Coordinates of C-alpha atoms and ligand atoms in Angstrom, one line a residue:
M1 CA 200.7 138.4 150.4
L2 CA 203.5 136.7 151.7
F3 CA 205.4 138.6 154.1
H4 CA 205.2 137.3 157.7
R5 CA 206.0 138.8 160.4
R6 CA 203.1 137.7 163.0
R7 CA 202.3 140.1 165.7
G8 CA 200.0 139.5 169.1
W9 CA 197.2 141.0 167.5
E10 CA 196.7 138.7 164.4
I11 CA 195.0 135.3 164.4
P12 CA 195.6 132.5 162.0
E13 CA 193.8 132.6 158.9
R14 CA 192.7 129.2 160.2
L15 CA 190.7 130.9 162.7
A16 CA 189.3 134.0 160.9
T17 CA 187.2 131.5 159.1
P18 CA 184.7 133.0 156.7
E19 CA 182.2 130.5 158.1
S20 CA 181.6 132.5 161.0
V21 CA 181.0 135.5 158.9
V22 CA 177.4 135.9 158.2
V23 CA 177.1 138.7 155.3
S24 CA 173.7 140.2 154.7
R25 CA 173.5 141.2 151.6
R26 CA 169.5 142.3 151.9
G27 CA 169.2 146.2 151.4
L28 CA 171.5 146.6 148.1
G29 CA 170.3 148.8 146.0
I30 CA 169.7 151.4 149.0
A31 CA 172.2 154.6 148.3
A32 CA 175.6 154.3 149.3
G33 CA 176.3 156.4 152.8
A34 CA 173.3 155.3 153.6
G35 CA 173.0 153.7 157.3
L36 CA 176.9 153.2 156.7
L37 CA 177.9 150.5 159.8
A38 CA 176.7 147.7 161.9
A39 CA 179.1 148.5 164.4
A40 CA 181.3 151.4 164.3
G41 CA 185.3 151.1 164.9
P42 CA 186.8 151.9 167.9
A43 CA 188.7 155.1 168.5
R44 CA 191.8 153.0 168.1
A45 CA 191.2 149.9 165.9
Q46 CA 191.7 146.7 167.1
W47 CA 191.7 143.4 166.1
P48 CA 190.1 140.7 165.7
F49 CA 186.8 142.2 165.5
S50 CA 183.9 140.0 168.0
A51 CA 181.5 140.8 165.8
A52 CA 180.1 137.3 165.0
K53 CA 177.7 138.7 162.6
V54 CA 178.5 141.1 159.5
V55 CA 176.1 143.3 158.3
E56 CA 177.9 144.9 154.7
A57 CA 176.9 148.6 154.2
P58 CA 174.0 149.1 151.5
R59 CA 175.3 149.6 148.0
A60 CA 174.2 151.7 145.5
P61 CA 173.2 150.5 141.7
L62 CA 175.2 151.6 139.1
V63 CA 174.3 152.6 135.6
S64 CA 176.9 151.7 133.2
T65 CA 177.5 151.3 129.4
K66 CA 179.3 147.5 128.7
N67 CA 182.4 147.7 127.1
E68 CA 183.6 144.1 125.4
K69 CA 186.5 144.7 123.8
F70 CA 188.3 143.1 127.1
T71 CA 186.2 140.2 127.0
P72 CA 187.8 137.6 129.8
G73 CA 187.2 133.9 128.5
R74 CA 186.2 132.8 131.6
A75 CA 182.8 132.5 134.0
L76 CA 182.8 135.4 136.4
T77 CA 183.6 134.5 139.7
D78 CA 180.4 134.4 142.5
E79 CA 180.0 138.0 143.6
A80 CA 179.6 136.2 147.0
E81 CA 183.6 135.0 147.0
A82 CA 185.2 138.1 145.3
T83 CA 183.9 140.6 148.4
S84 CA 184.5 138.0 150.9
Y85 CA 188.1 136.8 150.0
N86 CA 190.4 140.2 150.2
N87 CA 193.1 141.7 150.3
F88 CA 193.2 145.2 152.8
Y89 CA 196.4 145.2 154.6
E90 CA 195.5 148.3 156.7
F91 CA 192.4 145.7 158.2
G92 CA 194.5 142.7 158.5
M93 CA 196.7 140.2 157.3
S94 CA 194.0 137.7 156.8
K95 CA 192.0 137.1 153.4
S96 CA 189.0 137.6 156.0
V97 CA 189.0 141.7 156.4
I98 CA 185.6 142.0 155.3
A99 CA 183.8 142.7 158.9
A100 CA 186.9 145.0 159.9
A101 CA 186.5 146.9 156.8
Q102 CA 183.2 147.2 157.9
A103 CA 184.9 151.1 159.4
L104 CA 186.0 152.8 156.1
K105 CA 183.9 155.7 155.5
P106 CA 183.9 156.0 151.8
D107 CA 181.5 159.3 151.9
P108 CA 182.4 162.1 151.8
W109 CA 185.6 161.2 149.8
S110 CA 188.0 163.4 147.8
V111 CA 191.4 162.8 146.0
E112 CA 194.0 165.2 146.2
F113 CA 196.7 165.9 143.2
A114 CA 199.4 166.6 143.6
G115 CA 203.4 167.1 142.6
M116 CA 203.4 167.7 138.5
T117 CA 200.7 168.7 138.6
G118 CA 198.3 172.4 136.8
K119 CA 195.5 171.1 139.3
P120 CA 197.0 171.0 143.0
G121 CA 194.1 170.7 145.5
K122 CA 191.4 168.4 146.4
I123 CA 188.3 166.9 144.1
G124 CA 185.6 165.6 145.6
L125 CA 184.8 162.2 144.1
E126 CA 181.3 163.3 143.4
D127 CA 183.3 165.9 140.8
I128 CA 184.9 163.7 139.2
L129 CA 182.0 160.9 138.7
K130 CA 180.4 164.0 136.6
R131 CA 183.0 164.3 134.8
V132 CA 182.9 160.5 133.2
S133 CA 180.8 158.2 131.8
L134 CA 180.9 154.6 133.7
E135 CA 181.2 151.7 131.9
E136 CA 181.5 147.5 133.4
R137 CA 184.5 146.0 132.1
V138 CA 184.9 142.1 132.9
Y139 CA 188.7 141.8 134.0
R140 CA 190.2 138.8 135.0
H141 CA 192.5 139.4 138.4
R142 CA 195.9 138.1 139.1
C143 CA 197.0 137.5 142.3
V144 CA 200.9 137.8 143.2
E145 CA 200.3 134.5 145.7
A146 CA 198.7 132.3 142.5
W147 CA 194.7 132.9 142.6
A148 CA 192.4 134.8 140.5
M149 CA 189.0 135.5 139.8
T150 CA 187.1 137.6 137.0
V151 CA 184.9 140.8 138.2
P152 CA 183.1 142.9 136.2
W153 CA 184.1 146.4 137.4
V154 CA 182.1 149.5 136.8
G155 CA 184.3 152.7 136.1
F156 CA 186.0 155.0 133.9
P157 CA 189.4 154.7 132.8
L158 CA 192.5 155.5 134.3
S159 CA 193.9 158.1 131.6
E160 CA 190.2 160.3 132.4
L161 CA 191.6 160.9 136.0
V162 CA 194.8 161.9 134.8
K163 CA 193.5 164.9 132.7
M164 CA 191.9 165.8 135.6
G165 CA 195.2 166.4 137.4
E166 CA 196.5 168.2 134.3
P167 CA 200.3 166.8 134.5
K168 CA 203.1 168.7 134.0
A169 CA 205.5 168.0 131.0
G170 CA 208.4 166.4 132.4
T171 CA 205.4 163.9 134.0
K172 CA 207.4 160.3 133.9
Y173 CA 204.9 158.4 137.3
V174 CA 201.6 158.4 138.4
V175 CA 201.5 157.2 142.2
F176 CA 198.5 156.9 143.9
T177 CA 198.5 156.7 147.8
T178 CA 195.4 155.1 149.9
L179 CA 193.5 155.7 152.6
A180 CA 195.8 155.8 156.4
D181 CA 193.3 156.1 158.8
D182 CA 194.4 154.6 162.2
K183 CA 191.2 155.2 163.9
T184 CA 189.5 152.7 162.1
M185 CA 192.4 150.8 160.1
P186 CA 194.2 148.6 162.8
G187 CA 196.9 147.1 160.4
L188 CA 198.8 150.6 160.4
H189 CA 199.6 149.8 164.1
Q190 CA 201.6 147.6 162.4
S191 CA 204.5 149.2 162.3
F192 CA 206.9 147.6 159.7
Y193 CA 204.6 148.1 157.0
P194 CA 205.5 151.1 155.0
W195 CA 202.0 152.7 155.5
P196 CA 200.6 154.8 153.4
Y197 CA 200.1 151.7 150.8
T198 CA 201.6 153.5 147.7
E199 CA 201.4 151.9 144.2
G200 CA 202.5 153.5 140.6
V201 CA 202.8 153.5 137.0
T202 CA 204.5 155.3 134.3
M203 CA 202.3 158.0 132.5
A204 CA 202.3 155.3 129.6
E205 CA 200.9 152.6 131.7
A206 CA 198.2 155.4 132.9
G207 CA 197.7 156.0 129.5
N208 CA 196.9 152.5 128.8
D209 CA 193.2 151.9 127.5
L210 CA 193.1 148.8 130.2
S211 CA 193.8 151.1 133.0
F212 CA 190.7 151.4 134.9
I213 CA 189.3 153.2 138.3
A214 CA 186.3 151.1 139.3
V215 CA 183.9 152.8 141.5
G216 CA 182.3 149.4 141.4
M217 CA 181.7 146.0 141.1
Y218 CA 178.7 143.6 140.0
G219 CA 176.9 146.4 139.4
K220 CA 177.0 148.0 142.6
T221 CA 179.1 150.4 144.5
L222 CA 182.4 148.6 145.3
P223 CA 182.0 147.1 148.4
K224 CA 184.7 148.5 151.8
Q225 CA 186.5 145.2 151.9
N226 CA 187.1 145.6 148.0
G227 CA 188.0 149.3 148.2
A228 CA 185.4 151.6 148.5
P229 CA 184.7 154.5 147.0
M230 CA 187.7 154.2 144.2
R231 CA 190.8 151.7 143.8
L232 CA 192.8 151.0 140.9
V233 CA 192.4 148.3 138.5
L234 CA 195.7 146.7 136.1
P235 CA 194.8 143.5 134.7
W236 CA 198.2 142.9 133.1
K237 CA 199.3 142.8 136.5
Y238 CA 200.2 141.2 139.8
G239 CA 197.2 142.3 141.9
F240 CA 199.1 143.9 144.2
K241 CA 199.4 147.4 142.3
S242 CA 195.8 147.7 142.1
A243 CA 196.0 150.0 145.2
K244 CA 192.4 150.6 147.1
S245 CA 190.6 153.6 148.6
I246 CA 192.3 156.1 146.7
V247 CA 192.8 159.6 148.4
K248 CA 196.0 161.2 146.4
V249 CA 197.4 160.8 143.3
T250 CA 200.7 162.1 142.9
F251 CA 202.6 163.3 139.4
T252 CA 206.1 163.1 139.4
D253 CA 209.5 162.2 137.6
K254 CA 210.9 160.0 140.0
R255 CA 210.3 156.5 139.8
P256 CA 208.1 155.8 143.5
V257 CA 209.0 152.8 145.6
S258 CA 205.8 151.4 145.8
F259 CA 204.1 149.6 149.3
W260 CA 205.4 145.7 148.6
E261 CA 208.4 147.0 147.0
A262 CA 209.6 148.6 149.8
L263 CA 209.2 145.7 152.3
Q264 CA 210.3 143.2 149.8
D265 CA 211.9 144.4 146.6
S266 CA 212.8 140.8 145.2
E267 CA 209.9 139.6 145.6
Y268 CA 207.6 142.0 144.5
G269 CA 208.9 144.8 142.0
F270 CA 208.3 147.9 140.6
W271 CA 206.8 146.4 137.2
A272 CA 205.2 143.2 138.3
N273 CA 203.6 142.4 135.1
V274 CA 202.3 138.7 135.1
N275 CA 204.2 136.2 133.7
P276 CA 204.3 132.4 134.6
E277 CA 207.7 131.9 133.7
V278 CA 209.3 134.1 136.3
P279 CA 207.7 132.0 139.4
H280 CA 208.5 134.1 143.1
P281 CA 211.2 133.7 144.4
R282 CA 209.1 130.9 146.8
W283 CA 206.5 129.4 145.0
S284 CA 205.7 128.8 140.8
Q285 CA 203.8 131.2 139.0
A286 CA 203.1 129.0 136.8
R287 CA 199.2 128.1 137.8
E288 CA 197.0 130.0 139.5
R289 CA 193.7 128.9 141.6
L290 CA 190.1 130.1 140.5
L291 CA 188.0 131.7 143.9
G292 CA 184.7 129.9 144.0
S293 CA 185.5 126.3 141.8
D294 CA 189.1 125.8 143.3
E295 CA 190.1 124.9 139.4
M296 CA 193.8 125.5 138.8
V297 CA 194.7 126.5 135.4
K298 CA 197.1 127.8 133.5
T299 CA 198.4 131.4 134.3
Q300 CA 199.3 133.5 130.8
I301 CA 201.9 135.8 130.0
W302 CA 200.7 139.6 131.0
N303 CA 197.6 137.7 132.4
G304 CA 196.4 137.2 129.1
Y305 CA 195.8 140.7 127.8
G306 CA 199.2 140.8 125.6
E307 CA 198.1 142.5 122.4
F308 CA 197.4 145.6 124.6
V309 CA 200.3 146.0 126.7
A310 CA 203.4 144.3 125.5
A311 CA 203.8 147.0 123.5
M312 CA 204.7 149.4 126.3
Y313 CA 207.5 147.5 127.2
D314 CA 209.4 146.9 124.1
D315 CA 212.3 149.1 125.3
L316 CA 212.4 148.1 128.4
K317 CA 213.5 144.7 128.3
K318 CA 216.5 145.2 130.6
E319 CA 213.8 146.3 133.3
R320 CA 212.6 143.3 136.0
L321 CA 209.1 143.1 134.5
F322 CA 208.0 140.3 136.0
A323 CA 208.7 140.0 139.2
Ligands
MTE1 N1 195.2 147.9 148.4 C1 195.3 148.9 149.7 N2 194.7 149.8 149.9 N3 195.7 147.5 150.3 C2 196.6 146.3 150.4 O1 196.9 146.3 151.2 N4 195.9 144.6 148.5 C3 196.9 144.6 147.2 C4 195.3 145.4 146.0 N5 195.2 146.4 146.8 C5 196.0 146.2 148.5 C6 195.5 147.1 147.8 C7 196.5 143.2 146.8 S1 197.7 142.0 147.4 C8 195.5 142.6 145.9 S2 195.6 141.1 145.5 C9 194.1 143.1 145.7 O2 194.4 144.7 146.3 C10 192.9 142.5 145.8 O3 191.8 143.2 146.0 P1 190.5 142.3 146.1 O4 190.7 142.1 147.9 O5 189.6 143.1 145.7 O6 190.1 140.9 145.4

């Protein structure tokens, strides 16, 4: 995301080359939470991390049913690409946050329901998972920065999580607040950012078939850098709406101001639906670069998911739906 105010602790992306990071994918299949960190984060997180070698936490295999309703029409992105080119500003502004993100502790995890809820308080991720069936869905993901990937997510419909929170009558929006832990997240010391990272959708969007809570990708639990242990996936919207490492779900009748919107509303609005015809104020959105091949392809309106989502916006034409 190009909101750029470089500070002393940052290093330019060209210096944080992925080549300097050797990722060990050995040990896959071992239960998540076992032997988490190669190097635990310091008391107050700092950047850059000195480790030349990153050992990723083992990821547990997940059993799920394939849901082939949403065919991507594109080849899957290599897992190694999708899990090493990330946006996770809590861990730094470069795409190479994989080392820093190993400080995230996804187990145990709970989510708090707040606001207009009939079930205020926390629910453990394990309890959430007992109440849902996991499915695998392959979605296209389109970042507002004009790169894209195609990922097999494992998770469950967002509507299931909303149901668990028992939103009260009159609820109009669902707000997602993500982890903000200044002991492990160096980005939090950038005080000009409006931490914690939050995102929001309307109740109609939350209930859409496509809206998904991912707890895994590529058949295993989520890597930390991709938002372990649970994140939002809204494939018709720019990727910044897909909040990672969710700790709170708030039901409200007031439209929330999300993280990027608070920083720069003119560039990152509330709706953020993908549209190749509406350029970002500083670059075109007509095409996108596929992670891995670097092939440039045409961007599709609603990221190609119009048949599932466009009708939700029929009465909202006066809103700034695409920026
Ligand atoms: N969630 C949190 N908490 N922090 C972030 O910086 N970045 C967003 C989104 N969710 C972000 C986040 C952006 S801009 C994108 S494009 C996607 O996560 C990137 O997801 P990925 O790293 O799994 O590709």
